[in-house]
Coordinates of C-alpha atoms and ligand atoms in Angstrom, one line a residue:
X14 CA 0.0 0.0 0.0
X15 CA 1.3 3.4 -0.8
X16 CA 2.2 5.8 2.0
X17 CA -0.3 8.8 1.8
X18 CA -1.3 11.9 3.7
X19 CA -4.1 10.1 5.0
X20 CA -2.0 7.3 6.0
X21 CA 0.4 9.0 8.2
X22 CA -1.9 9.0 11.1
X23 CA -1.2 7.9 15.1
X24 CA 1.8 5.4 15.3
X25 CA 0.7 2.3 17.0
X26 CA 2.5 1.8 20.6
X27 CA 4.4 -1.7 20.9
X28 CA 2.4 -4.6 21.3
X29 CA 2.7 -6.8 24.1
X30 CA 1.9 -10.5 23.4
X31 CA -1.9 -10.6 24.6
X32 CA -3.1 -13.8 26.9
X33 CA -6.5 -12.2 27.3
X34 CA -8.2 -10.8 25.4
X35 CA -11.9 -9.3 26.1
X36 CA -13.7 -7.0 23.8
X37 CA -17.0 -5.8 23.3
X38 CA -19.9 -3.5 21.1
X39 CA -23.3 -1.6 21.6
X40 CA -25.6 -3.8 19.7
X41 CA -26.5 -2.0 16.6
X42 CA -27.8 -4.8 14.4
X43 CA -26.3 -5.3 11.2
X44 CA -22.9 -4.8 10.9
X45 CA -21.5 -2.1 8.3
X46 CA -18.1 -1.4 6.7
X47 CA -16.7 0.9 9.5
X48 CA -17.4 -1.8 12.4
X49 CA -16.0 -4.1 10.8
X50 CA -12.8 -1.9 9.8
X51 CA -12.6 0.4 13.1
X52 CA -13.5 -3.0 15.3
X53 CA -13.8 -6.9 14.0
X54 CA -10.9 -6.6 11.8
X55 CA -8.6 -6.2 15.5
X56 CA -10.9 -8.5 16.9
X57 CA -10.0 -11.1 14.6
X58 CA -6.6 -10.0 14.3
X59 CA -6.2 -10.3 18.5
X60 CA -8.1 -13.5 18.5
X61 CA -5.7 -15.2 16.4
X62 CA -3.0 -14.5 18.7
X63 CA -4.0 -14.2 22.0
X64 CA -4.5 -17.4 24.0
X65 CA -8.2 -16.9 25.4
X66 CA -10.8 -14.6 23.6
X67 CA -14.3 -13.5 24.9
X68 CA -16.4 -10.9 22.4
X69 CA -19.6 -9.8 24.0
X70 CA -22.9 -7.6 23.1
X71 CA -22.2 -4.4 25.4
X72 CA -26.0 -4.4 25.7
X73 CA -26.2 -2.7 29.5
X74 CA -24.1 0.3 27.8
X75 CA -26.6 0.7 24.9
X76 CA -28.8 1.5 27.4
X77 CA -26.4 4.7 28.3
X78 CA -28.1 6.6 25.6
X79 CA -31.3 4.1 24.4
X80 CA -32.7 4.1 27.5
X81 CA -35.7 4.7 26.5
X82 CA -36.2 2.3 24.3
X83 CA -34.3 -1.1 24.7
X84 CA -37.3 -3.0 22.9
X85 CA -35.0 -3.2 20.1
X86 CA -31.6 -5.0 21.6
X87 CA -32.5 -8.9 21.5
X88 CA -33.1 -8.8 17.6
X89 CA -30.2 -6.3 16.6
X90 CA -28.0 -8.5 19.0
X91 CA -28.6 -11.6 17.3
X92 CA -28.1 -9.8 13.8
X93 CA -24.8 -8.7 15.6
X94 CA -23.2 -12.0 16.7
X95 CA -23.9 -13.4 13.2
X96 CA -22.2 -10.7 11.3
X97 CA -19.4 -11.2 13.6
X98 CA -19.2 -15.1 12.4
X99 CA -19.8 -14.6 8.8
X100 CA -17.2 -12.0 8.8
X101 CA -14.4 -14.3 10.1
X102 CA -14.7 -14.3 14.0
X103 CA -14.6 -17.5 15.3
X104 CA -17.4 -18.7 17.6
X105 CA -16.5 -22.0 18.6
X106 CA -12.7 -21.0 19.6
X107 CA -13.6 -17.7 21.2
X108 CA -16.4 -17.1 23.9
X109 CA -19.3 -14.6 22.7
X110 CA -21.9 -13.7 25.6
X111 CA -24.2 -11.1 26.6
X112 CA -23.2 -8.6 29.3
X113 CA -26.0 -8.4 31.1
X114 CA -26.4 -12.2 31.3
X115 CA -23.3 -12.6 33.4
X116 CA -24.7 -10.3 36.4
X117 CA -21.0 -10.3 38.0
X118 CA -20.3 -6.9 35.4
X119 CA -22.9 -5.3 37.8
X120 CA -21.1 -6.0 41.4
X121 CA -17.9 -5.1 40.0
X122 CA -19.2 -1.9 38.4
X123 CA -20.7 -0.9 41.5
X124 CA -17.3 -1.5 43.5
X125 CA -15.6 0.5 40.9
X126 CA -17.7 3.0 41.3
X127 CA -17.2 3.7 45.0
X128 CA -14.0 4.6 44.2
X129 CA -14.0 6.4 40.8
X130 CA -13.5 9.7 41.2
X131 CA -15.7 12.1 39.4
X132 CA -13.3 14.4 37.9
X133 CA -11.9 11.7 36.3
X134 CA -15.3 10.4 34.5
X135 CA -15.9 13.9 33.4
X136 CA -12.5 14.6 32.0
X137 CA -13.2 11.4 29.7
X138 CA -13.0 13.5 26.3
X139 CA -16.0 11.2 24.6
X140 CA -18.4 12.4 27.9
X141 CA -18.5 15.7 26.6
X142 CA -18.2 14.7 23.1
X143 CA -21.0 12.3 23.0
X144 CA -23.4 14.9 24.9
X145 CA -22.8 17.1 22.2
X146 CA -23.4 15.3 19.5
X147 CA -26.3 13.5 20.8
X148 CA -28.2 16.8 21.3
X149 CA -31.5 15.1 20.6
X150 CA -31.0 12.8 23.7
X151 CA -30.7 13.9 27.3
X152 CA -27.4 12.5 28.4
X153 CA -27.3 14.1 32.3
X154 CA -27.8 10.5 33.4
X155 CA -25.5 9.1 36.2
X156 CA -25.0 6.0 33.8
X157 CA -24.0 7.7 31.1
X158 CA -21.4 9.4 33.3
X159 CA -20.4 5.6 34.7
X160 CA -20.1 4.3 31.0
X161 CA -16.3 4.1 30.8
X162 CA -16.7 2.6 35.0
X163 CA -18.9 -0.3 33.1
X164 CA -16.2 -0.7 30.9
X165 CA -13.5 -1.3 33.6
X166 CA -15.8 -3.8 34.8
X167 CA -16.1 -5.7 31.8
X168 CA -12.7 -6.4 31.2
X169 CA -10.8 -6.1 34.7
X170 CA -13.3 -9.3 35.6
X171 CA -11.7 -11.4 32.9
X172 CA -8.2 -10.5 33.7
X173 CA -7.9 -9.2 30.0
X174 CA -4.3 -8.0 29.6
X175 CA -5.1 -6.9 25.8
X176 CA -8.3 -5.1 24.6
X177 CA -8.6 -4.7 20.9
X178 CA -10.5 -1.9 20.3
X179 CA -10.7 1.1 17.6
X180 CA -8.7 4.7 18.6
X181 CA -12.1 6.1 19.6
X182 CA -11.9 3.8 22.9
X183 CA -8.6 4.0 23.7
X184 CA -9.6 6.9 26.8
X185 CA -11.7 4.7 27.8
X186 CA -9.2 2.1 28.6
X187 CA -7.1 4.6 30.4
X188 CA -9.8 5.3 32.7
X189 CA -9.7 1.8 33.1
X190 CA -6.1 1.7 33.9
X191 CA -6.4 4.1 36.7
X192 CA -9.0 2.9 38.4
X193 CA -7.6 -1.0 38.6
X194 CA -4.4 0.6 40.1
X195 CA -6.5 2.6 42.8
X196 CA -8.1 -0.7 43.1
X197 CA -5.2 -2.5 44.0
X198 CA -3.9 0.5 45.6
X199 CA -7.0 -0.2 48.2
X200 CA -7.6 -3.6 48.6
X201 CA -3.8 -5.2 46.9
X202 CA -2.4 -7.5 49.8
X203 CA 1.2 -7.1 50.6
X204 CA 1.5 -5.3 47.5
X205 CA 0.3 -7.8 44.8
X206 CA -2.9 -6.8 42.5
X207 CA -5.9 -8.0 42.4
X208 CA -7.2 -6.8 39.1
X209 CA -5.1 -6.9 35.6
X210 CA -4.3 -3.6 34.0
X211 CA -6.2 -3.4 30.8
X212 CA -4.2 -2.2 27.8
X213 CA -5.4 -1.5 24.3
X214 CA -4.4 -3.4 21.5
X215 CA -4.5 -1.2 18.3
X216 CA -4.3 -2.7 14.8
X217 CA -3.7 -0.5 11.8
X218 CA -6.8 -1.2 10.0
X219 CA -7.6 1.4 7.5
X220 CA -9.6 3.6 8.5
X221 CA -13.3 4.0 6.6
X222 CA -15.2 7.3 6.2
X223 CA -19.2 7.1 5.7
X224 CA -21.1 7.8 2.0
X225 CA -21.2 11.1 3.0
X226 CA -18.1 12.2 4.2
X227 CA -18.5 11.8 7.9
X228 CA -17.8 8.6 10.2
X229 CA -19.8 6.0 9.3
X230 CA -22.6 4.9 11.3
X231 CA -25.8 3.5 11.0
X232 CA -27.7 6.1 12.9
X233 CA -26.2 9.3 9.8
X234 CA -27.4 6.3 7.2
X235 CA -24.2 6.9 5.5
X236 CA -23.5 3.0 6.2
X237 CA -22.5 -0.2 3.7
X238 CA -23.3 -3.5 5.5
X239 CA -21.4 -5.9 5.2
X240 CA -24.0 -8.0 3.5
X241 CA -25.7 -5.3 1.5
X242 CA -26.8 -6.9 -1.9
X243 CA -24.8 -6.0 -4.6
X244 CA -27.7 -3.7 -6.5
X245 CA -28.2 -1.6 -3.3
X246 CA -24.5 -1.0 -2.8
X247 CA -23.8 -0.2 -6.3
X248 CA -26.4 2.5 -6.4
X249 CA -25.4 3.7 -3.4
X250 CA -21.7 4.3 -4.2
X251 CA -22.9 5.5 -7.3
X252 CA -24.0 8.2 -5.6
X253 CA -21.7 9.0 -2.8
X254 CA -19.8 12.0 -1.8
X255 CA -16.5 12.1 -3.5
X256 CA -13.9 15.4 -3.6
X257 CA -16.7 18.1 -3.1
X258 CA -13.6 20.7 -4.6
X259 CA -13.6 18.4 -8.0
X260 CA -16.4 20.0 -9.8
X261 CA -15.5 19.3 -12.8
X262 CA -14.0 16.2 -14.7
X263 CA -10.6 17.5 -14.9
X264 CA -10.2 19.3 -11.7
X265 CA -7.6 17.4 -9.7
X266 CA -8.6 15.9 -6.8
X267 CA -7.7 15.3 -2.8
X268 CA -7.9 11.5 -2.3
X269 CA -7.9 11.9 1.5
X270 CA -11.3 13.8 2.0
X271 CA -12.9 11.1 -0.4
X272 CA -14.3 8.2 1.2
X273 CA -14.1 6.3 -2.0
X274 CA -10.4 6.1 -1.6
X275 CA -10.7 5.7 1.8
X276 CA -12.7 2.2 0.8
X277 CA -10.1 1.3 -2.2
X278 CA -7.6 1.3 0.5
X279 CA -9.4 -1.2 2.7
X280 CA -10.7 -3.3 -0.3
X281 CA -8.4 -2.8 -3.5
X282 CA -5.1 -4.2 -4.6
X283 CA -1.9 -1.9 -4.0
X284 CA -1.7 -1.6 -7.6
X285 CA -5.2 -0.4 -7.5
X286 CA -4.6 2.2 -5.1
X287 CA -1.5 3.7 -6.5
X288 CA -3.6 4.0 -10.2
X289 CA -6.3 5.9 -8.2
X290 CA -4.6 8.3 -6.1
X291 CA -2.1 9.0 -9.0
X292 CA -5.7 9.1 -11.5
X293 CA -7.6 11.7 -9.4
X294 CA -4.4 13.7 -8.0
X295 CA -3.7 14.1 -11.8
X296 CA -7.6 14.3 -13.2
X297 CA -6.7 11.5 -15.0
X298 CA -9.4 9.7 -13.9
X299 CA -13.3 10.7 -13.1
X300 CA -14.9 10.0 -10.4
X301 CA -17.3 7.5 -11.6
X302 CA -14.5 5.3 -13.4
X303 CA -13.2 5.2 -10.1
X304 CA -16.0 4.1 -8.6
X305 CA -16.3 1.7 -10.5
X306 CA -13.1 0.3 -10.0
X307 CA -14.3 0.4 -6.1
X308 CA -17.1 -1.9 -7.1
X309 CA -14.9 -4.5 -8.6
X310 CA -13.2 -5.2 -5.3
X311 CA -15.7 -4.3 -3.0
X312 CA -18.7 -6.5 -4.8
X313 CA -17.5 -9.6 -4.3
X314 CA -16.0 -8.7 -0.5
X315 CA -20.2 -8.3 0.4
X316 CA -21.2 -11.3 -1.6
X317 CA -18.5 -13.4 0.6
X318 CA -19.8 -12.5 3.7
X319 CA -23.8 -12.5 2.2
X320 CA -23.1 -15.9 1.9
X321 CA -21.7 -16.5 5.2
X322 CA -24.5 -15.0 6.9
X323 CA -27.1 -17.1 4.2
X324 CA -25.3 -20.3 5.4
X325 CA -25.4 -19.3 8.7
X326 CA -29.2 -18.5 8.8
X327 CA -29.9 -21.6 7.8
X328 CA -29.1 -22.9 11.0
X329 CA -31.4 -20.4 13.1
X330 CA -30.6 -21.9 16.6
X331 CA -26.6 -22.3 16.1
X332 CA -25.6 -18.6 17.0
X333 CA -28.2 -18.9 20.0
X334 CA -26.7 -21.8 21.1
X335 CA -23.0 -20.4 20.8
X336 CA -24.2 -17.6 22.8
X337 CA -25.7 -19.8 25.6
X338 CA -22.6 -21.4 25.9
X339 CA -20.3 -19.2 25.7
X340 CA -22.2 -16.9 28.6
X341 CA -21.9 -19.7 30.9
X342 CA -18.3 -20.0 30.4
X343 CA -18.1 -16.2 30.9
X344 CA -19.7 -16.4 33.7
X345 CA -17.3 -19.0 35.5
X346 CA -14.5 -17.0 34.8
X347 CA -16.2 -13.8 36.2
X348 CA -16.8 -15.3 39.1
X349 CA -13.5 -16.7 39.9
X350 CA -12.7 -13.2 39.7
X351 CA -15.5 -11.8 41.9
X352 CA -14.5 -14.5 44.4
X353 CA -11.3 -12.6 44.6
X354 CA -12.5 -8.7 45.1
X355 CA -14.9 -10.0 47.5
X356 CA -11.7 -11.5 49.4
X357 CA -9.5 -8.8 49.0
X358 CA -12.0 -6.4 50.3
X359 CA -13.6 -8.5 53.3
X360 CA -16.8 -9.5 51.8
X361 CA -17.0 -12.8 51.9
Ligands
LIG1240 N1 -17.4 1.3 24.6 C1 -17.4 0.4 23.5 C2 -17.9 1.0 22.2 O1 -18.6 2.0 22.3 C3 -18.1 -0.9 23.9 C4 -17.6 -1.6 25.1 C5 -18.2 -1.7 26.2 C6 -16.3 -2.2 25.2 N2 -17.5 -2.4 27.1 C7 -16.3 -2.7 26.5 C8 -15.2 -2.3 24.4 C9 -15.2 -3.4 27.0 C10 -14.1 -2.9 24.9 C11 -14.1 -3.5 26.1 O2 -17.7 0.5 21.2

């Protein structure tokens, strides 16, 4: 891949071998092209590596902003955990469960949240963020302000050294830090923890911009699924936001404001790249040819995992069944862990 503007972003820190690793998601249904860059690619990636996996719906944090309607969650988690198995995650190797079905998150979080400091929650950058941005939802709620305490909780109970997760998260997981060290700061015996230190594990996936320019998310409906059927993705590139300075044919365009590039660099050949950042850069090539070119790449990419899912749907109970299992092996392990804070702390 050719080294671009756009590519020159955030160096990644040194990876540390994982042992455990523990990630999670909101459930949002379907999965689109920027989970699947921004998140499952890591996932995957992690998983391969690490020794012990668990991947779990985040369902108790959708309700941080949905709370007032969580009518939605069972069906757009089960649309979830398939995605995540026709795109390449295994489900018999790694663990998948549903937070709020292992009820050990919720003791934990309320431990940590004895002794998170305020200041700290509010100086998380995405608690100010996310309240701006979501004008149209009243986010003064004293779970929304515990989100990131939640997410301590989730992975400090498995012991998870290495959490893959996109840049967006990655304050998060320094709240997370700081609170298992004033946690073992308290309660540690003779100096030795009793909670893991959390660190992220970052993969350079490319990153993905939505149709229209912005981040891609379901909610702006500037989203590709992964499975979108070829005639609905073709029309809707067709249409998308490209260089909004190239007016014309042969004005010269900026490849890194165009989220069509962005998606040739996640699903075209090097070659491919090079011939369309040199093409538009030059005006040697229109935007539609290069879409086009997108499509050749992309196409088949969404027909794989339509497939996957197609096969997989075939089979409604399997993913419910992987599920089950995989929360009751969750919950063991969360337990052993509980058995400890209880210990260290004198409540047993
Ligand atoms: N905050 C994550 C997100 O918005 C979801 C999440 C919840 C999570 N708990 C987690 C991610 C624990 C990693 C580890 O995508």
């Amino acid at each position: 891949m050719s080294e671009t503007a756009a590519q020159a972003e955030k160096p990644l820190a040194p990876r540390r071998v994982p042992q455990r690793v523990v990630s999670g998601m909101r459930p949002t249904g379907r999965m689109h092209l920027g989970n699947y860059n921004g998140a499952l690619r890591g996932w995957i990636e992690a998983a391969k590596v690490a020794r012990e996996s668990f991947f779990f719906s985040a369902d108790w944090h959708a309700l941080t902003s949905d709370y007032k309607d969580p009518a939605g969650i069972p069906a757009a988690q089960r649309e979830m955990f398939a995605d995540w198995i026709a795109a390449g995650l295994d489900a018999e190797k790694n663990v998948f469960f549903i937070q709020s079905q292992v009820k050990q998150h919720a003791e934990l979080f309320l431990l940590l949240g004895m002794i998170a400091p305020i200041g700290w929650l509010e100086r998380v950058p995405t608690y100010k963020e996310q309240q701006e941005q979501l004008r149209d939802k009243d986010l003064n709620n004293y779970g929304f302000l515990g989100y990131p305490v939640l997410q301590t909780a989730d992975v400090a109970i498995y012991g998870a050294d290495a959490v893959p997760v996109g840049q967006d998260q990655v304050s998060h997981l320094e709240l997370a830090r700081e609170l298992v060290r004033r946690f073992n700061h308290f309660y540690g015996k003779e100096g030795k923890p009793v909670l893991v230190e959390p660190h992220p594990y970052l993969t350079d996936s490319p990153k993905i911009l939505g149709l229209d320019g912005r981040k891609m998310s379901k909610s702006y409906n500037n989203a590709v699924e992964l499975g979108e059927d070829p005639e609905s993705a073709r029309k809707r590139i067709m249409v998308a936001v490209t260089d909004p300075a190239r007016k014309r044919r042969n004005d010269p365009g900026h490849p890194e404001v165009c989220p069509i590039y962005y998606l040739h660099r996640a699903y075209s050949p090097p070659a491919r790249i090079q011939e369309v950042e040199v093409g538009c850069r030059s005006a040697g090539i229109g935007c539609v040819d290069c879409k086009k070119m997108l499509l050749e790449s992309l196409l088949p990419a969404l027909e794989k995992h339509r497939a996957a899912r197609a096969e997989l749907d075939r089979h409604p109970g399997r993913v419910d069944e992987l599920v089950r299992l995989g929360t009751e092996k969750a919950r063991r392990v969360a337990e052993e862990t509980m058995v400890k804070v209880r210990s260290a702390m004198g409540f047993e």
